Amino acid sequence: MFKIVDEEDSRSWLSKQDRQTRVWFVARMALRSFPAAIGEGPFNQRDVLRLLHHLLIATVGSVDLQAAKKSAKLAFGAVGYKGSAQQIHNDQLVLGPRFPHEGEVLYGDQQPPKGSLRTESGQNVIGNAITWTVEIGELKRHVDFGGGYWELAWLVGADRASKLATADITSPSEWLPLWGSEGHPSSIVEDYSNLEEFFASDPSVWGFWSRWFWAIHDGKPLPWDLSRLIALALSDQDWRSGAEHVAQEIKRVEALFSVRQSLSDLANDRAAAIAENRHGIGGNNPPLEFELPAAVQRSHTIIWAAVDEIAQQAEAEVPDKSLVLAALEKLDAALGSCIVWAGQKADIAVDTTIKWGIPAAGGYFVLNPSKFQALIEAVKNWIAILP
């Protein structure tokens, strides 16, 4: 098994990988360096938003390079790190006797102090992550740059960096917990305390970013379709308008995403029910056949027509709020009527027919009202933020 023990090994492995795998590798390294990159309070909100924006694009690039390239990427200009990793290294060597003499390797357990160089080291790898992702600057840096390994070794020590990088390359493109089963090292506890303080400073502004970061941190990323949608939906002007504005726009995107997810669930189940077109458990005929009452059939027609209208508006460039509201009211009322009718059926034979005989004939709403109710709640949240 190939093992990464220094930056040269990192470059060697990366040189043999496709671009998307390289982006994935450096994105993970950048996320590990992020707590150090934000520095200490008082925090620069604009700067932290820039870093989060670039991390979002880099992580999206790990699963969809085209979406990453189309996303807003230059809202803040170039990342303001002081220089390359090597320059930071050289600066560190001359700061005082507590650091290695020139010519020695700044690995091992020697940690950089809190302060600008530490912050710049973290920002350096995030800057390279966005560069790799959207192909800004010299493409040769894909090979020349070590993918953030040097910065990680500087922050947490060579042994830990080696273990993490080696674990990453044994599961390429997977999003396992960033620090493995051991959790983040003691050398960056203060960085994580600063990060938690920052996220808690204004949950209404940083709430999404906190959920997003900790989900990736723990190896359970938020749905990639959601991250992709945020990266694509927000414009350069949105990002320039500040953290509060971005938080509101993300809230809109999340609401729309929830509606689309509910619609997708219903569409998949609807197609499966029609395809099965069977009666009774295992395809057997139900013990009692009957036709749905005319009122219930009408409600069924109204339900799916309302769902289709909502689906159309969810894909519209500018949704018509009045049409969404009208569809929601129809869906809510028709579903309520069907649930009341189903609740009145006491005969076990009829109940069995409802559960097994109706899905293909149009009674899916009786078997799974919770999915329609989830759509109703999602649409209510969406309507609340539509202009």
mmCIF file of C-alpha atoms in Angstrom:
data_model
loop_
_atom_site.group_PDB
_atom_site.id
_atom_site.type_symbol
_atom_site.label_atom_id
_atom_site.label_comp_id
_atom_site.label_asym_id
_atom_site.label_seq_id
_atom_site.Cartn_x
_atom_site.Cartn_y
_atom_site.Cartn_z
ATOM 1 C CA MET A 1 0.000 0.000 0.000
ATOM 2 C CA PHE A 2 1.326 3.436 -0.928
ATOM 3 C CA LYS A 3 1.985 5.646 2.096
ATOM 4 C CA ILE A 4 2.326 9.411 2.189
ATOM 5 C CA VAL A 5 5.037 10.542 4.577
ATOM 6 C CA ASP A 6 5.979 13.918 3.090
ATOM 7 C CA GLU A 7 4.962 16.458 0.478
ATOM 8 C CA GLU A 8 6.932 14.687 -2.240
ATOM 9 C CA ASP A 9 4.862 11.550 -1.697
ATOM 10 C CA SER A 10 1.711 13.663 -1.860
ATOM 11 C CA ARG A 11 2.765 15.187 -5.184
ATOM 12 C CA SER A 12 3.703 11.776 -6.517
ATOM 13 C CA TRP A 13 0.289 10.294 -5.736
ATOM 14 C CA LEU A 14 -1.608 13.343 -7.004
ATOM 15 C CA SER A 15 0.304 13.338 -10.295
ATOM 16 C CA LYS A 16 -1.256 9.966 -11.127
ATOM 17 C CA GLN A 17 -4.856 10.976 -10.339
ATOM 18 C CA ASP A 18 -7.568 12.574 -12.451
ATOM 19 C CA ARG A 19 -8.463 16.170 -11.777
ATOM 20 C CA GLN A 20 -11.623 15.447 -9.805
ATOM 21 C CA THR A 21 -9.753 13.159 -7.393
ATOM 22 C CA ARG A 22 -7.137 15.860 -6.924
ATOM 23 C CA VAL A 23 -9.862 18.383 -6.121
ATOM 24 C CA TRP A 24 -11.374 15.967 -3.608
ATOM 25 C CA PHE A 25 -7.994 15.490 -1.909
ATOM 26 C CA VAL A 26 -7.174 19.178 -1.571
ATOM 27 C CA ALA A 27 -10.759 19.989 -0.493
ATOM 28 C CA ARG A 28 -10.404 17.605 2.442
ATOM 29 C CA MET A 29 -7.058 19.140 3.335
ATOM 30 C CA ALA A 30 -8.556 22.628 3.101
ATOM 31 C CA LEU A 31 -11.461 21.699 5.386
ATOM 32 C CA ARG A 32 -8.998 20.404 7.976
ATOM 33 C CA SER A 33 -7.115 23.696 7.824
ATOM 34 C CA PHE A 34 -10.253 25.846 7.921
ATOM 35 C CA PRO A 35 -10.465 26.289 11.712
ATOM 36 C CA ALA A 36 -6.929 27.722 11.694
ATOM 37 C CA ALA A 37 -7.690 29.876 8.652
ATOM 38 C CA ILE A 38 -10.397 31.948 10.370
ATOM 39 C CA GLY A 39 -7.973 33.080 13.087
ATOM 40 C CA GLU A 40 -9.042 34.452 16.437
ATOM 41 C CA GLY A 41 -11.802 36.863 17.380
ATOM 42 C CA PRO A 42 -12.807 39.524 16.615
ATOM 43 C CA PHE A 43 -13.569 37.678 13.403
ATOM 44 C CA ASN A 44 -13.624 39.206 9.954
ATOM 45 C CA GLN A 45 -17.035 38.027 8.730
ATOM 46 C CA ARG A 46 -16.400 38.948 5.122
ATOM 47 C CA ASP A 47 -13.155 37.007 5.115
ATOM 48 C CA VAL A 48 -14.712 33.925 6.722
ATOM 49 C CA LEU A 49 -17.600 34.026 4.258
ATOM 50 C CA ARG A 50 -15.058 34.115 1.422
ATOM 51 C CA LEU A 51 -13.302 31.052 2.813
ATOM 52 C CA LEU A 52 -16.591 29.171 3.248
ATOM 53 C CA HIS A 53 -17.644 30.127 -0.266
ATOM 54 C CA HIS A 54 -14.431 28.737 -1.709
ATOM 55 C CA LEU A 55 -14.675 25.577 0.398
ATOM 56 C CA LEU A 56 -18.242 25.064 -0.835
ATOM 57 C CA ILE A 57 -17.121 25.299 -4.461
ATOM 58 C CA ALA A 58 -14.160 22.982 -3.878
ATOM 59 C CA THR A 59 -16.315 20.321 -2.218
ATOM 60 C CA VAL A 60 -18.916 20.583 -4.986
ATOM 61 C CA GLY A 61 -16.055 20.170 -7.459
ATOM 62 C CA SER A 62 -15.198 16.871 -5.831
ATOM 63 C CA VAL A 63 -18.502 15.465 -7.134
ATOM 64 C CA ASP A 64 -19.310 17.785 -10.054
ATOM 65 C CA LEU A 65 -16.532 19.780 -11.703
ATOM 66 C CA GLN A 66 -18.844 21.389 -14.245
ATOM 67 C CA ALA A 67 -21.139 22.770 -11.542
ATOM 68 C CA ALA A 68 -18.128 24.123 -9.652
ATOM 69 C CA LYS A 69 -16.801 25.892 -12.739
ATOM 70 C CA LYS A 70 -20.193 27.473 -13.427
ATOM 71 C CA SER A 71 -20.633 28.714 -9.867
ATOM 72 C CA ALA A 72 -19.749 32.204 -8.728
ATOM 73 C CA LYS A 73 -16.036 32.119 -8.000
ATOM 74 C CA LEU A 74 -14.513 35.578 -8.195
ATOM 75 C CA ALA A 75 -16.759 37.571 -5.878
ATOM 76 C CA PHE A 76 -13.914 38.279 -3.490
ATOM 77 C CA GLY A 77 -10.997 38.260 -5.877
ATOM 78 C CA ALA A 78 -7.867 36.286 -5.081
ATOM 79 C CA VAL A 79 -7.424 34.641 -1.715
ATOM 80 C CA GLY A 80 -5.279 36.931 0.406
ATOM 81 C CA TYR A 81 -2.687 34.530 1.711
ATOM 82 C CA LYS A 82 0.817 35.882 2.173
ATOM 83 C CA GLY A 83 2.560 33.528 -0.201
ATOM 84 C CA SER A 84 3.219 29.955 -1.064
ATOM 85 C CA ALA A 85 3.667 27.260 1.550
ATOM 86 C CA GLN A 86 7.410 27.434 0.971
ATOM 87 C CA GLN A 87 7.460 31.188 1.609
ATOM 88 C CA ILE A 88 5.533 30.739 4.844
ATOM 89 C CA HIS A 89 8.056 28.057 5.772
ATOM 90 C CA ASN A 90 10.971 30.372 5.040
ATOM 91 C CA ASP A 91 9.421 33.209 7.042
ATOM 92 C CA GLN A 92 8.902 30.894 9.983
ATOM 93 C CA LEU A 93 12.534 29.822 10.029
ATOM 94 C CA VAL A 94 13.828 33.294 10.844
ATOM 95 C CA LEU A 95 11.355 34.290 13.552
ATOM 96 C CA GLY A 96 13.400 33.164 16.524
ATOM 97 C CA PRO A 97 15.450 30.474 18.248
ATOM 98 C CA ARG A 98 12.403 28.421 19.259
ATOM 99 C CA PHE A 99 12.005 27.399 15.615
ATOM 100 C CA PRO A 100 14.216 25.058 13.592
ATOM 101 C CA HIS A 101 17.336 26.504 12.056
ATOM 102 C CA GLU A 102 17.456 27.028 8.332
ATOM 103 C CA GLY A 103 17.780 23.722 6.511
ATOM 104 C CA GLU A 104 15.808 21.755 9.080
ATOM 105 C CA VAL A 105 12.400 20.426 8.155
ATOM 106 C CA LEU A 106 9.486 22.009 9.970
ATOM 107 C CA TYR A 107 7.668 18.754 10.602
ATOM 108 C CA GLY A 108 7.487 16.534 13.638
ATOM 109 C CA ASP A 109 5.684 17.954 16.660
ATOM 110 C CA GLN A 110 6.782 21.554 16.127
ATOM 111 C CA GLN A 111 3.613 23.624 15.826
ATOM 112 C CA PRO A 112 3.320 27.139 14.452
ATOM 113 C CA PRO A 113 2.155 29.714 17.001
ATOM 114 C CA LYS A 114 -1.219 31.362 16.966
ATOM 115 C CA GLY A 115 -1.113 34.413 14.757
ATOM 116 C CA SER A 116 -0.944 35.617 11.194
ATOM 117 C CA LEU A 117 1.367 32.937 9.802
ATOM 118 C CA ARG A 118 -0.860 30.198 11.165
ATOM 119 C CA THR A 119 -3.931 31.823 9.668
ATOM 120 C CA GLU A 120 -2.179 32.384 6.354
ATOM 121 C CA SER A 121 -1.105 28.757 6.250
ATOM 122 C CA GLY A 122 -4.735 27.664 6.566
ATOM 123 C CA GLN A 123 -5.874 30.186 3.977
ATOM 124 C CA ASN A 124 -3.094 29.095 1.640
ATOM 125 C CA VAL A 125 -4.511 25.609 1.150
ATOM 126 C CA ILE A 126 -8.062 26.954 0.761
ATOM 127 C CA GLY A 127 -6.757 29.306 -1.909
ATOM 128 C CA ASN A 128 -5.155 26.430 -3.730
ATOM 129 C CA ALA A 129 -8.329 24.355 -3.409
ATOM 130 C CA ILE A 130 -10.384 26.963 -5.262
ATOM 131 C CA THR A 131 -7.588 27.392 -7.810
ATOM 132 C CA TRP A 132 -7.530 23.673 -8.559
ATOM 133 C CA THR A 133 -11.299 23.457 -8.721
ATOM 134 C CA VAL A 134 -12.021 26.235 -11.194
ATOM 135 C CA GLU A 135 -8.642 26.148 -12.967
ATOM 136 C CA ILE A 136 -7.526 29.672 -12.217
ATOM 137 C CA GLY A 137 -3.863 30.368 -12.904
ATOM 138 C CA GLU A 138 -1.243 27.841 -13.925
ATOM 139 C CA LEU A 139 -2.623 24.367 -14.445
ATOM 140 C CA LYS A 140 0.812 22.882 -13.704
ATOM 141 C CA ARG A 141 0.166 23.613 -10.042
ATOM 142 C CA HIS A 142 -1.964 20.471 -10.087
ATOM 143 C CA VAL A 143 1.314 18.574 -9.903
ATOM 144 C CA ASP A 144 3.710 21.082 -8.345
ATOM 145 C CA PHE A 145 1.577 21.817 -5.306
ATOM 146 C CA GLY A 146 1.304 19.112 -2.652
ATOM 147 C CA GLY A 147 -2.448 19.391 -2.227
ATOM 148 C CA GLY A 148 -2.318 20.944 1.245
ATOM 149 C CA TYR A 149 -0.205 18.214 2.815
ATOM 150 C CA TRP A 150 2.577 20.594 3.812
ATOM 151 C CA GLU A 151 0.180 22.967 5.580
ATOM 152 C CA LEU A 152 -1.520 20.122 7.428
ATOM 153 C CA ALA A 153 1.821 18.738 8.589
ATOM 154 C CA TRP A 154 2.748 22.214 9.771
ATOM 155 C CA LEU A 155 -0.484 22.538 11.749
ATOM 156 C CA VAL A 156 -0.851 19.083 13.288
ATOM 157 C CA GLY A 157 2.524 17.382 12.933
ATOM 158 C CA ALA A 158 3.982 15.061 10.327
ATOM 159 C CA ASP A 159 2.864 11.792 11.920
ATOM 160 C CA ARG A 160 -0.802 12.780 12.061
ATOM 161 C CA ALA A 161 -0.713 14.358 8.594
ATOM 162 C CA SER A 162 0.824 11.180 7.187
ATOM 163 C CA LYS A 163 -1.883 8.995 8.745
ATOM 164 C CA LEU A 164 -4.677 11.225 7.474
ATOM 165 C CA ALA A 165 -3.337 11.591 3.942
ATOM 166 C CA THR A 166 -2.623 7.874 3.673
ATOM 167 C CA ALA A 167 -6.122 7.049 4.935
ATOM 168 C CA ASP A 168 -7.587 9.419 2.362
ATOM 169 C CA ILE A 169 -5.847 7.850 -0.612
ATOM 170 C CA THR A 170 -6.974 4.364 0.403
ATOM 171 C CA SER A 171 -10.593 5.545 -0.103
ATOM 172 C CA PRO A 172 -10.400 8.051 -2.962
ATOM 173 C CA SER A 173 -13.451 10.253 -3.541
ATOM 174 C CA GLU A 174 -15.157 9.088 -0.326
ATOM 175 C CA TRP A 175 -16.161 11.611 2.328
ATOM 176 C CA LEU A 176 -15.220 9.834 5.533
ATOM 177 C CA PRO A 177 -14.817 11.777 8.822
ATOM 178 C CA LEU A 178 -12.109 14.387 8.327
ATOM 179 C CA TRP A 179 -10.012 13.313 11.310
ATOM 180 C CA GLY A 180 -10.810 9.620 11.421
ATOM 181 C CA SER A 181 -11.906 7.848 14.568
ATOM 182 C CA GLU A 182 -9.406 9.756 16.732
ATOM 183 C CA GLY A 183 -11.026 13.141 16.216
ATOM 184 C CA HIS A 184 -9.132 16.360 15.696
ATOM 185 C CA PRO A 185 -5.699 16.547 17.382
ATOM 186 C CA SER A 186 -4.993 18.476 20.556
ATOM 187 C CA SER A 187 -2.742 20.884 18.665
ATOM 188 C CA ILE A 188 -5.781 22.544 17.070
ATOM 189 C CA VAL A 189 -8.223 22.464 19.993
ATOM 190 C CA GLU A 190 -8.032 26.227 20.296
ATOM 191 C CA ASP A 191 -8.726 26.614 16.584
ATOM 192 C CA TYR A 192 -11.883 24.541 16.968
ATOM 193 C CA SER A 193 -12.931 26.557 20.010
ATOM 194 C CA ASN A 194 -12.583 29.698 17.920
ATOM 195 C CA LEU A 195 -14.639 28.107 15.155
ATOM 196 C CA GLU A 196 -17.438 27.120 17.521
ATOM 197 C CA GLU A 197 -17.417 30.629 18.973
ATOM 198 C CA PHE A 198 -17.678 32.067 15.494
ATOM 199 C CA PHE A 199 -20.593 29.870 14.393
ATOM 200 C CA ALA A 200 -22.421 30.592 17.658
ATOM 201 C CA SER A 201 -21.928 34.358 17.291
ATOM 202 C CA ASP A 202 -25.030 34.654 15.081
ATOM 203 C CA PRO A 203 -26.908 31.392 14.367
ATOM 204 C CA SER A 204 -29.332 33.157 12.026
ATOM 205 C CA VAL A 205 -26.401 34.070 9.762
ATOM 206 C CA TRP A 206 -24.038 31.135 10.244
ATOM 207 C CA GLY A 207 -26.504 28.345 11.051
ATOM 208 C CA PHE A 208 -26.386 26.744 7.609
ATOM 209 C CA TRP A 209 -22.603 26.913 7.457
ATOM 210 C CA SER A 210 -22.332 25.296 10.869
ATOM 211 C CA ARG A 211 -24.568 22.402 9.782
ATOM 212 C CA TRP A 212 -22.719 22.134 6.483
ATOM 213 C CA PHE A 213 -19.249 22.077 8.024
ATOM 214 C CA TRP A 214 -20.008 19.674 10.881
ATOM 215 C CA ALA A 215 -21.818 17.300 8.533
ATOM 216 C CA ILE A 216 -18.715 17.032 6.329
ATOM 217 C CA HIS A 217 -16.484 16.971 9.393
ATOM 218 C CA ASP A 218 -18.340 13.918 10.725
ATOM 219 C CA GLY A 219 -18.371 12.072 7.389
ATOM 220 C CA LYS A 220 -22.083 12.653 6.719
ATOM 221 C CA PRO A 221 -22.190 15.505 4.176
ATOM 222 C CA LEU A 222 -25.436 17.295 3.475
ATOM 223 C CA PRO A 223 -26.988 16.187 0.166
ATOM 224 C CA TRP A 224 -24.601 17.067 -2.634
ATOM 225 C CA ASP A 225 -27.528 18.263 -4.730
ATOM 226 C CA LEU A 226 -28.184 20.919 -2.083
ATOM 227 C CA SER A 227 -24.563 22.098 -2.041
ATOM 228 C CA ARG A 228 -24.544 22.123 -5.835
ATOM 229 C CA LEU A 229 -27.766 24.149 -5.926
ATOM 230 C CA ILE A 230 -26.394 26.751 -3.504
ATOM 231 C CA ALA A 231 -23.160 27.066 -5.468
ATOM 232 C CA LEU A 232 -25.063 27.595 -8.712
ATOM 233 C CA ALA A 233 -28.012 29.681 -7.494
ATOM 234 C CA LEU A 234 -26.136 32.477 -5.732
ATOM 235 C CA SER A 235 -24.553 35.119 -7.946
ATOM 236 C CA ASP A 236 -21.331 37.055 -7.468
ATOM 237 C CA GLN A 237 -23.465 39.982 -6.353
ATOM 238 C CA ASP A 238 -25.168 37.814 -3.728
ATOM 239 C CA TRP A 239 -21.808 36.843 -2.259
ATOM 240 C CA ARG A 240 -20.608 40.454 -2.327
ATOM 241 C CA SER A 241 -23.727 41.574 -0.443
ATOM 242 C CA GLY A 242 -22.550 40.093 2.835
ATOM 243 C CA ALA A 243 -23.186 37.204 5.178
ATOM 244 C CA GLU A 244 -26.728 38.196 6.189
ATOM 245 C CA HIS A 245 -27.850 38.443 2.583
ATOM 246 C CA VAL A 246 -26.200 35.115 1.733
ATOM 247 C CA ALA A 247 -27.949 33.479 4.700
ATOM 248 C CA GLN A 248 -31.343 34.623 3.375
ATOM 249 C CA GLU A 249 -30.573 33.397 -0.127
ATOM 250 C CA ILE A 250 -29.459 30.024 1.210
ATOM 251 C CA LYS A 251 -32.693 29.813 3.189
ATOM 252 C CA ARG A 252 -34.581 30.256 -0.093
ATOM 253 C CA VAL A 253 -32.503 27.578 -1.784
ATOM 254 C CA GLU A 254 -33.007 25.129 1.099
ATOM 255 C CA ALA A 255 -36.758 25.693 1.020
ATOM 256 C CA LEU A 256 -36.911 25.041 -2.716
ATOM 257 C CA PHE A 257 -34.647 22.009 -2.331
ATOM 258 C CA SER A 258 -36.993 20.550 0.298
ATOM 259 C CA VAL A 259 -39.949 20.974 -2.069
ATOM 260 C CA ARG A 260 -38.085 19.291 -4.903
ATOM 261 C CA GLN A 261 -37.054 16.422 -2.641
ATOM 262 C CA SER A 262 -40.650 15.817 -1.583
ATOM 263 C CA LEU A 263 -41.780 15.966 -5.201
ATOM 264 C CA SER A 264 -39.079 13.497 -6.202
ATOM 265 C CA ASP A 265 -40.149 11.056 -3.494
ATOM 266 C CA LEU A 266 -43.758 11.217 -4.662
ATOM 267 C CA ALA A 267 -42.825 10.891 -8.340
ATOM 268 C CA ASN A 268 -40.734 7.789 -7.689
ATOM 269 C CA ASP A 269 -43.459 6.116 -5.650
ATOM 270 C CA ARG A 270 -46.152 7.136 -8.113
ATOM 271 C CA ALA A 271 -44.229 5.571 -10.995
ATOM 272 C CA ALA A 272 -43.615 2.392 -8.995
ATOM 273 C CA ALA A 273 -47.286 2.082 -8.076
ATOM 274 C CA ILE A 274 -48.403 2.456 -11.680
ATOM 275 C CA ALA A 275 -45.756 -0.010 -12.889
ATOM 276 C CA GLU A 276 -46.801 -2.658 -10.379
ATOM 277 C CA ASN A 277 -50.492 -2.384 -11.272
ATOM 278 C CA ARG A 278 -51.322 -5.289 -9.022
ATOM 279 C CA HIS A 279 -54.055 -6.199 -6.587
ATOM 280 C CA GLY A 280 -53.599 -7.850 -3.266
ATOM 281 C CA ILE A 281 -50.506 -8.967 -1.421
ATOM 282 C CA GLY A 282 -48.083 -10.601 -3.839
ATOM 283 C CA GLY A 283 -50.331 -9.729 -6.767
ATOM 284 C CA ASN A 284 -53.377 -11.702 -5.532
ATOM 285 C CA ASN A 285 -56.836 -10.283 -6.041
ATOM 286 C CA PRO A 286 -58.215 -8.437 -3.025
ATOM 287 C CA PRO A 287 -60.957 -10.112 -1.023
ATOM 288 C CA LEU A 288 -63.433 -7.460 -2.101
ATOM 289 C CA GLU A 289 -63.436 -5.332 -5.234
ATOM 290 C CA PHE A 290 -65.160 -1.993 -5.446
ATOM 291 C CA GLU A 291 -64.890 1.358 -7.163
ATOM 292 C CA LEU A 292 -63.798 4.468 -5.343
ATOM 293 C CA PRO A 293 -66.664 6.869 -4.667
ATOM 294 C CA ALA A 294 -66.921 9.613 -7.287
ATOM 295 C CA ALA A 295 -65.990 12.293 -4.725
ATOM 296 C CA VAL A 296 -62.827 10.426 -3.791
ATOM 297 C CA GLN A 297 -61.922 9.955 -7.446
ATOM 298 C CA ARG A 298 -62.321 13.709 -7.968
ATOM 299 C CA SER A 299 -60.135 14.392 -4.955
ATOM 300 C CA HIS A 300 -57.536 12.007 -6.340
ATOM 301 C CA THR A 301 -57.484 13.914 -9.632
ATOM 302 C CA ILE A 302 -57.179 17.230 -7.791
ATOM 303 C CA ILE A 303 -54.322 15.926 -5.648
ATOM 304 C CA TRP A 304 -52.088 14.914 -8.540
ATOM 305 C CA ALA A 305 -52.989 17.987 -10.573
ATOM 306 C CA ALA A 306 -51.918 20.145 -7.620
ATOM 307 C CA VAL A 307 -48.698 18.171 -7.246
ATOM 308 C CA ASP A 308 -47.950 18.632 -10.948
ATOM 309 C CA GLU A 309 -48.583 22.396 -10.693
ATOM 310 C CA ILE A 310 -46.231 22.690 -7.728
ATOM 311 C CA ALA A 311 -43.601 20.690 -9.616
ATOM 312 C CA GLN A 312 -43.884 23.028 -12.607
ATOM 313 C CA GLN A 313 -43.456 26.111 -10.430
ATOM 314 C CA ALA A 314 -40.533 24.534 -8.551
ATOM 315 C CA GLU A 315 -38.633 24.356 -11.840
ATOM 316 C CA ALA A 316 -39.656 27.813 -13.064
ATOM 317 C CA GLU A 317 -36.994 30.498 -13.198
ATOM 318 C CA VAL A 318 -39.428 32.873 -11.480
ATOM 319 C CA PRO A 319 -42.118 30.874 -9.627
ATOM 320 C CA ASP A 320 -45.621 32.353 -9.554
ATOM 321 C CA LYS A 321 -46.441 32.594 -5.858
ATOM 322 C CA SER A 322 -50.190 32.860 -6.489
ATOM 323 C CA LEU A 323 -50.214 29.613 -8.487
ATOM 324 C CA VAL A 324 -48.182 27.820 -5.826
ATOM 325 C CA LEU A 325 -50.553 29.025 -3.108
ATOM 326 C CA ALA A 326 -53.627 27.955 -5.098
ATOM 327 C CA ALA A 327 -52.151 24.512 -5.734
ATOM 328 C CA LEU A 328 -51.283 24.145 -2.067
ATOM 329 C CA GLU A 329 -54.825 24.956 -0.975
ATOM 330 C CA LYS A 330 -56.276 22.426 -3.426
ATOM 331 C CA LEU A 331 -53.813 19.737 -2.351
ATOM 332 C CA ASP A 332 -54.470 20.308 1.338
ATOM 333 C CA ALA A 333 -58.255 20.203 0.976
ATOM 334 C CA ALA A 334 -58.403 17.195 -1.362
ATOM 335 C CA LEU A 335 -55.967 15.168 0.711
ATOM 336 C CA GLY A 336 -57.981 15.940 3.839
ATOM 337 C CA SER A 337 -61.147 14.630 2.182
ATOM 338 C CA CYS A 338 -59.465 11.391 1.143
ATOM 339 C CA ILE A 339 -58.024 10.790 4.597
ATOM 340 C CA VAL A 340 -61.441 11.347 6.194
ATOM 341 C CA TRP A 341 -63.019 8.880 3.743
ATOM 342 C CA ALA A 342 -60.345 6.256 4.399
ATOM 343 C CA GLY A 343 -60.765 6.657 8.143
ATOM 344 C CA GLN A 344 -64.464 5.800 7.881
ATOM 345 C CA LYS A 345 -63.771 2.330 6.439
ATOM 346 C CA ALA A 346 -64.131 -0.207 9.218
ATOM 347 C CA ASP A 347 -64.575 -3.419 7.219
ATOM 348 C CA ILE A 348 -61.257 -5.314 7.201
ATOM 349 C CA ALA A 349 -61.845 -6.556 3.668
ATOM 350 C CA VAL A 350 -62.323 -3.012 2.443
ATOM 351 C CA ASP A 351 -59.267 -1.847 4.413
ATOM 352 C CA THR A 352 -57.183 -4.568 2.770
ATOM 353 C CA THR A 353 -58.425 -3.416 -0.612
ATOM 354 C CA ILE A 354 -57.466 0.161 0.222
ATOM 355 C CA LYS A 355 -53.958 -0.877 1.240
ATOM 356 C CA TRP A 356 -53.191 -3.270 -1.587
ATOM 357 C CA GLY A 357 -55.626 -2.703 -4.410
ATOM 358 C CA ILE A 358 -55.762 1.062 -4.796
ATOM 359 C CA PRO A 359 -52.137 2.273 -5.301
ATOM 360 C CA ALA A 360 -52.139 1.605 -9.048
ATOM 361 C CA ALA A 361 -55.731 2.815 -9.346
ATOM 362 C CA GLY A 362 -55.071 6.123 -7.647
ATOM 363 C CA GLY A 363 -55.257 5.550 -3.913
ATOM 364 C CA TYR A 364 -51.589 5.998 -3.102
ATOM 365 C CA PHE A 365 -52.591 8.991 -0.952
ATOM 366 C CA VAL A 366 -54.438 6.617 1.400
ATOM 367 C CA LEU A 367 -51.425 4.403 1.926
ATOM 368 C CA ASN A 368 -48.856 7.197 2.252
ATOM 369 C CA PRO A 369 -50.493 10.446 3.376
ATOM 370 C CA SER A 370 -47.326 11.392 5.283
ATOM 371 C CA LYS A 371 -45.409 12.033 2.058
ATOM 372 C CA PHE A 372 -48.086 14.407 0.812
ATOM 373 C CA GLN A 373 -48.144 16.089 4.203
ATOM 374 C CA ALA A 374 -44.351 16.484 4.027
ATOM 375 C CA LEU A 375 -44.790 18.193 0.651
ATOM 376 C CA ILE A 376 -47.446 20.467 2.092
ATOM 377 C CA GLU A 377 -45.135 21.572 4.908
ATOM 378 C CA ALA A 378 -42.234 22.068 2.506
ATOM 379 C CA VAL A 379 -44.387 24.201 0.203
ATOM 380 C CA LYS A 380 -45.622 26.301 3.125
ATOM 381 C CA ASN A 381 -42.009 27.072 4.068
ATOM 382 C CA TRP A 382 -41.199 27.860 0.449
ATOM 383 C CA ILE A 383 -44.168 30.189 0.023
ATOM 384 C CA ALA A 384 -43.180 32.097 3.147
ATOM 385 C CA ILE A 385 -39.946 33.285 1.502
ATOM 386 C CA LEU A 386 -41.130 33.684 -2.101
ATOM 387 C CA PRO A 387 -41.233 37.340 -3.183
#
